[in-house]
Short mmCIF file of C-alpha atoms in Angstrom, two decimals:
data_model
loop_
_atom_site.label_atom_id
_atom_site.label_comp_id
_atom_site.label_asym_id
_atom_site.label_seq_id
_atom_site.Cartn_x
_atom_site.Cartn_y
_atom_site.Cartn_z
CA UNK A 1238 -4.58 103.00 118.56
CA UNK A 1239 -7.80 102.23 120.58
CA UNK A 1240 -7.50 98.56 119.72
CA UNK A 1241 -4.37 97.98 121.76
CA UNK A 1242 -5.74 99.21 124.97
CA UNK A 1243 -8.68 97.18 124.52
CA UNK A 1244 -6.68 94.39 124.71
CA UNK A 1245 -4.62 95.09 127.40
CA UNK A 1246 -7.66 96.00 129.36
CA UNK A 1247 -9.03 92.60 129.07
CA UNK A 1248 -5.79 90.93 129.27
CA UNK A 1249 -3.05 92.92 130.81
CA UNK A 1250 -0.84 89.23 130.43
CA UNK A 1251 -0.33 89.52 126.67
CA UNK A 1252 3.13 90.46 125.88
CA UNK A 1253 4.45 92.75 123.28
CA UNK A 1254 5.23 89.65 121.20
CA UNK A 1255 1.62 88.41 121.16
CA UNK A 1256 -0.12 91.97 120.53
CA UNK A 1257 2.32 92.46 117.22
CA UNK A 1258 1.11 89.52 116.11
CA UNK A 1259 -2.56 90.42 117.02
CA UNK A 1260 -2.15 94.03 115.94
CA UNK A 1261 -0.08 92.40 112.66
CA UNK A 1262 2.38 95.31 113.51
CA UNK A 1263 6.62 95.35 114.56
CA UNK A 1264 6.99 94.23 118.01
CA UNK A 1265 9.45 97.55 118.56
CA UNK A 1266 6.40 99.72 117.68
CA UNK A 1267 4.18 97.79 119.93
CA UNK A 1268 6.61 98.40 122.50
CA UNK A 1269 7.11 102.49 121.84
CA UNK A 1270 3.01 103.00 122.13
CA UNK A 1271 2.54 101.09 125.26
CA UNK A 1272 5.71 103.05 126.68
CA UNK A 1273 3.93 106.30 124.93
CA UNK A 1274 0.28 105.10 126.53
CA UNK A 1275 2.23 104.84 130.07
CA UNK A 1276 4.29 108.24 130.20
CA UNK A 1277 1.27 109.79 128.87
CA UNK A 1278 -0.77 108.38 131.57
CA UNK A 1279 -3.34 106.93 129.43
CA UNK A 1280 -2.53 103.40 131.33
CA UNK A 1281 -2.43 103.98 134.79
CA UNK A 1282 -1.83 100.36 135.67
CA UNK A 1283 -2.21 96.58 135.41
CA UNK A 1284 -4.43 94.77 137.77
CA UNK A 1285 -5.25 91.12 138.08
CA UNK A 1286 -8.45 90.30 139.18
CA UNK A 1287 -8.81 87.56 142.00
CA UNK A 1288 -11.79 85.98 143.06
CA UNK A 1289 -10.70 86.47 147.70
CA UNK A 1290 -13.57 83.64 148.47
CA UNK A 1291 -11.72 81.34 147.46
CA UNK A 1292 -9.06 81.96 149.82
CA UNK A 1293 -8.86 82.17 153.38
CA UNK A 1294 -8.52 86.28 153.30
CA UNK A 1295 -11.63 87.52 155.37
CA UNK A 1296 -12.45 90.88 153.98
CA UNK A 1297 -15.48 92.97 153.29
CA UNK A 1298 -16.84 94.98 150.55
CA UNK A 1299 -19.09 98.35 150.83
CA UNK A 1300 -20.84 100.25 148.28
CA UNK A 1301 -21.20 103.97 149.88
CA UNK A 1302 -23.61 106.51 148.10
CA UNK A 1303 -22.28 110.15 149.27
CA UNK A 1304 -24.59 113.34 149.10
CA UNK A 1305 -22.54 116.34 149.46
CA UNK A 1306 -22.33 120.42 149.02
CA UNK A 1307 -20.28 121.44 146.24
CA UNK A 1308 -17.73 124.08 147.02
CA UNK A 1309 -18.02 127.16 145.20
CA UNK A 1310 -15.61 127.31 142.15
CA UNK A 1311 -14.44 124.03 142.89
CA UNK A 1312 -17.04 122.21 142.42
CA UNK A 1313 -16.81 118.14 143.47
CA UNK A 1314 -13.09 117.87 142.21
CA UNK A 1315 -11.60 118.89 146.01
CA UNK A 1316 -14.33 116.72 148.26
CA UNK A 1317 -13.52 113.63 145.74
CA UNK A 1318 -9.76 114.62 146.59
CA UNK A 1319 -9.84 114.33 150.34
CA UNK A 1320 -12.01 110.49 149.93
CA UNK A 1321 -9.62 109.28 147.69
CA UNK A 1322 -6.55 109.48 149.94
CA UNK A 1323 -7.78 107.27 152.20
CA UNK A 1324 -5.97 103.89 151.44
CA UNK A 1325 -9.68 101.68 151.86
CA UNK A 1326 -11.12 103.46 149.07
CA UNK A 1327 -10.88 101.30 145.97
CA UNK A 1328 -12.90 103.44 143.73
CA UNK A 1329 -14.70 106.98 143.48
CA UNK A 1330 -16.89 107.91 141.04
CA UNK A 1331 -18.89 111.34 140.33
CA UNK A 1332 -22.27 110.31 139.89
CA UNK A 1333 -25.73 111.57 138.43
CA UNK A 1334 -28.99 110.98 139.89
CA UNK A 1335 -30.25 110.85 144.11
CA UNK A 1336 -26.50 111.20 145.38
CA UNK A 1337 -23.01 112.54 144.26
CA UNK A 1338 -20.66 109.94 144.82
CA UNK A 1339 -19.94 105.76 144.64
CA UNK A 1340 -17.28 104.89 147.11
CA UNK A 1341 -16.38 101.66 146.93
CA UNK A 1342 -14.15 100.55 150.02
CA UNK A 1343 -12.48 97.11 151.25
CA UNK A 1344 -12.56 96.33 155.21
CA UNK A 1345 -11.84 93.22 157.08
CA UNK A 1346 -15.55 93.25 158.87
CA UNK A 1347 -18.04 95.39 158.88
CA UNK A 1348 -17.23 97.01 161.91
CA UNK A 1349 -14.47 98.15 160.02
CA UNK A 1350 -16.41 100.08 157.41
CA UNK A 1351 -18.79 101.33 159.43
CA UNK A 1352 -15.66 103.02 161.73
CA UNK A 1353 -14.27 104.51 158.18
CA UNK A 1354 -17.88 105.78 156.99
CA UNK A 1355 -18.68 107.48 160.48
CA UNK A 1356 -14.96 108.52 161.35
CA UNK A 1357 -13.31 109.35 158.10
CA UNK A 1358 -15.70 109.61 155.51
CA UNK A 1359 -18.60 111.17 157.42
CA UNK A 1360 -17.13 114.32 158.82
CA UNK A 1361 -15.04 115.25 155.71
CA UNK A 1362 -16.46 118.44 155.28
CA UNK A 1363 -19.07 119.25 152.47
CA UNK A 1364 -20.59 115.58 153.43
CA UNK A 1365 -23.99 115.88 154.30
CA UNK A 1366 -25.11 112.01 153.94
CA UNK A 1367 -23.85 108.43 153.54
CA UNK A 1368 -25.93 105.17 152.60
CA UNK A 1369 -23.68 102.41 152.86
CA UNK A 1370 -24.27 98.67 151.11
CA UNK A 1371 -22.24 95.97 151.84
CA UNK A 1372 -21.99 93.53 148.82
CA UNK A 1373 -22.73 89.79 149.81
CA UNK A 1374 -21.80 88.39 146.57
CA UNK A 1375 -19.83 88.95 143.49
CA UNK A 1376 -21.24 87.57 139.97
CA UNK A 1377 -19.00 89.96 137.65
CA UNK A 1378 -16.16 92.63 138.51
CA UNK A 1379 -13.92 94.14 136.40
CA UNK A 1380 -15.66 92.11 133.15
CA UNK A 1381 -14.66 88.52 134.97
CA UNK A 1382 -17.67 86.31 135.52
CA UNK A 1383 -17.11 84.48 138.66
CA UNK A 1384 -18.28 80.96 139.29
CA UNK A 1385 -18.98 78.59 142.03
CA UNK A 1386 -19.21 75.01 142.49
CA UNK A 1387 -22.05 75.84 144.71
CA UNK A 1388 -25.05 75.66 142.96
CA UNK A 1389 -28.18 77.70 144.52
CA UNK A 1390 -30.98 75.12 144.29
CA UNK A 1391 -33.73 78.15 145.32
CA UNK A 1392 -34.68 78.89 141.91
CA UNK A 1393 -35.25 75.35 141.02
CA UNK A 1394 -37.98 74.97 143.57
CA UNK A 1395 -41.49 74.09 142.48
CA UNK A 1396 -44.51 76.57 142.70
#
């Protein structure tokens, strides 16, 4: 039942009790699929999404675009193996277009991901480039809207 899952992707909080009621089915059969959706490894996992800036945890983010060489018969499914064991990388994703791969990785400066692109991700072999970005602000992850107090007065100037 897709509609389940979409509503435990946008709110992993609900609880069995609150999706029967929303799903207008027994809370024991609410219960069986999400145990059937987990063994089966259709949800991998419940995340909550925090917004770091507001809290004193100094931390980076990075945007990497990867250009590799596929291996032969393997394809991109063993490079994107050996980048997602390192424990920075947050996300991988097989990509069309200029390059192969999005890394997404989480440092605490930048010296820090620029010492995991040149000494981890760099020489992993079938790499042949890296462009890395380093995000200076988050607007929406995940499907959350953030919002600040701040208020950027730079498109309110006159002409």
């Amino acid at each position: 039942m897709e509609k389940i899952l979409t509503l435990l992707e946008n709110d992993s909080t609900l609880t069995a009790d609150e999706l029967s009621v929303m799903l207008k089915k027994e809370v024991g059969e609410v219960k069986d699929m999400i145990e059937k959706y987990e063994r089966d490894g259709v949800i991998l996992g419940y995340h909550t999404v925090v917004d770091w800036d507001k809290t004193d945890r100094e931390y980076v983010s990075a945007l990497i675009e990867v250009k590799v060489m596929p291996q032969r018969d393997k394809g991109f499914d063993k490079i994107a193996e050996k980048i997602t064991l390192h424990p920075e990388v947050k996300s991988l994703y097989l990509m069309s277009g200029g390059f192969d791969f999005t890394v997404i990785i989480e440092g605490k400066t930048m010296k820090e991901v620029a010492y995991f692109v040149a000494q981890k991700l760099a020489p992993i072999e079938f790499v042949t480039s890296t462009a890395t970005h380093f995000v200076l602000k988050k607007y929406k992850d995940k499907g959350v809207v953030y919002t600040s107090k701040e208020k950027d007065e730079r498109g309110n100037m006159p002409l």
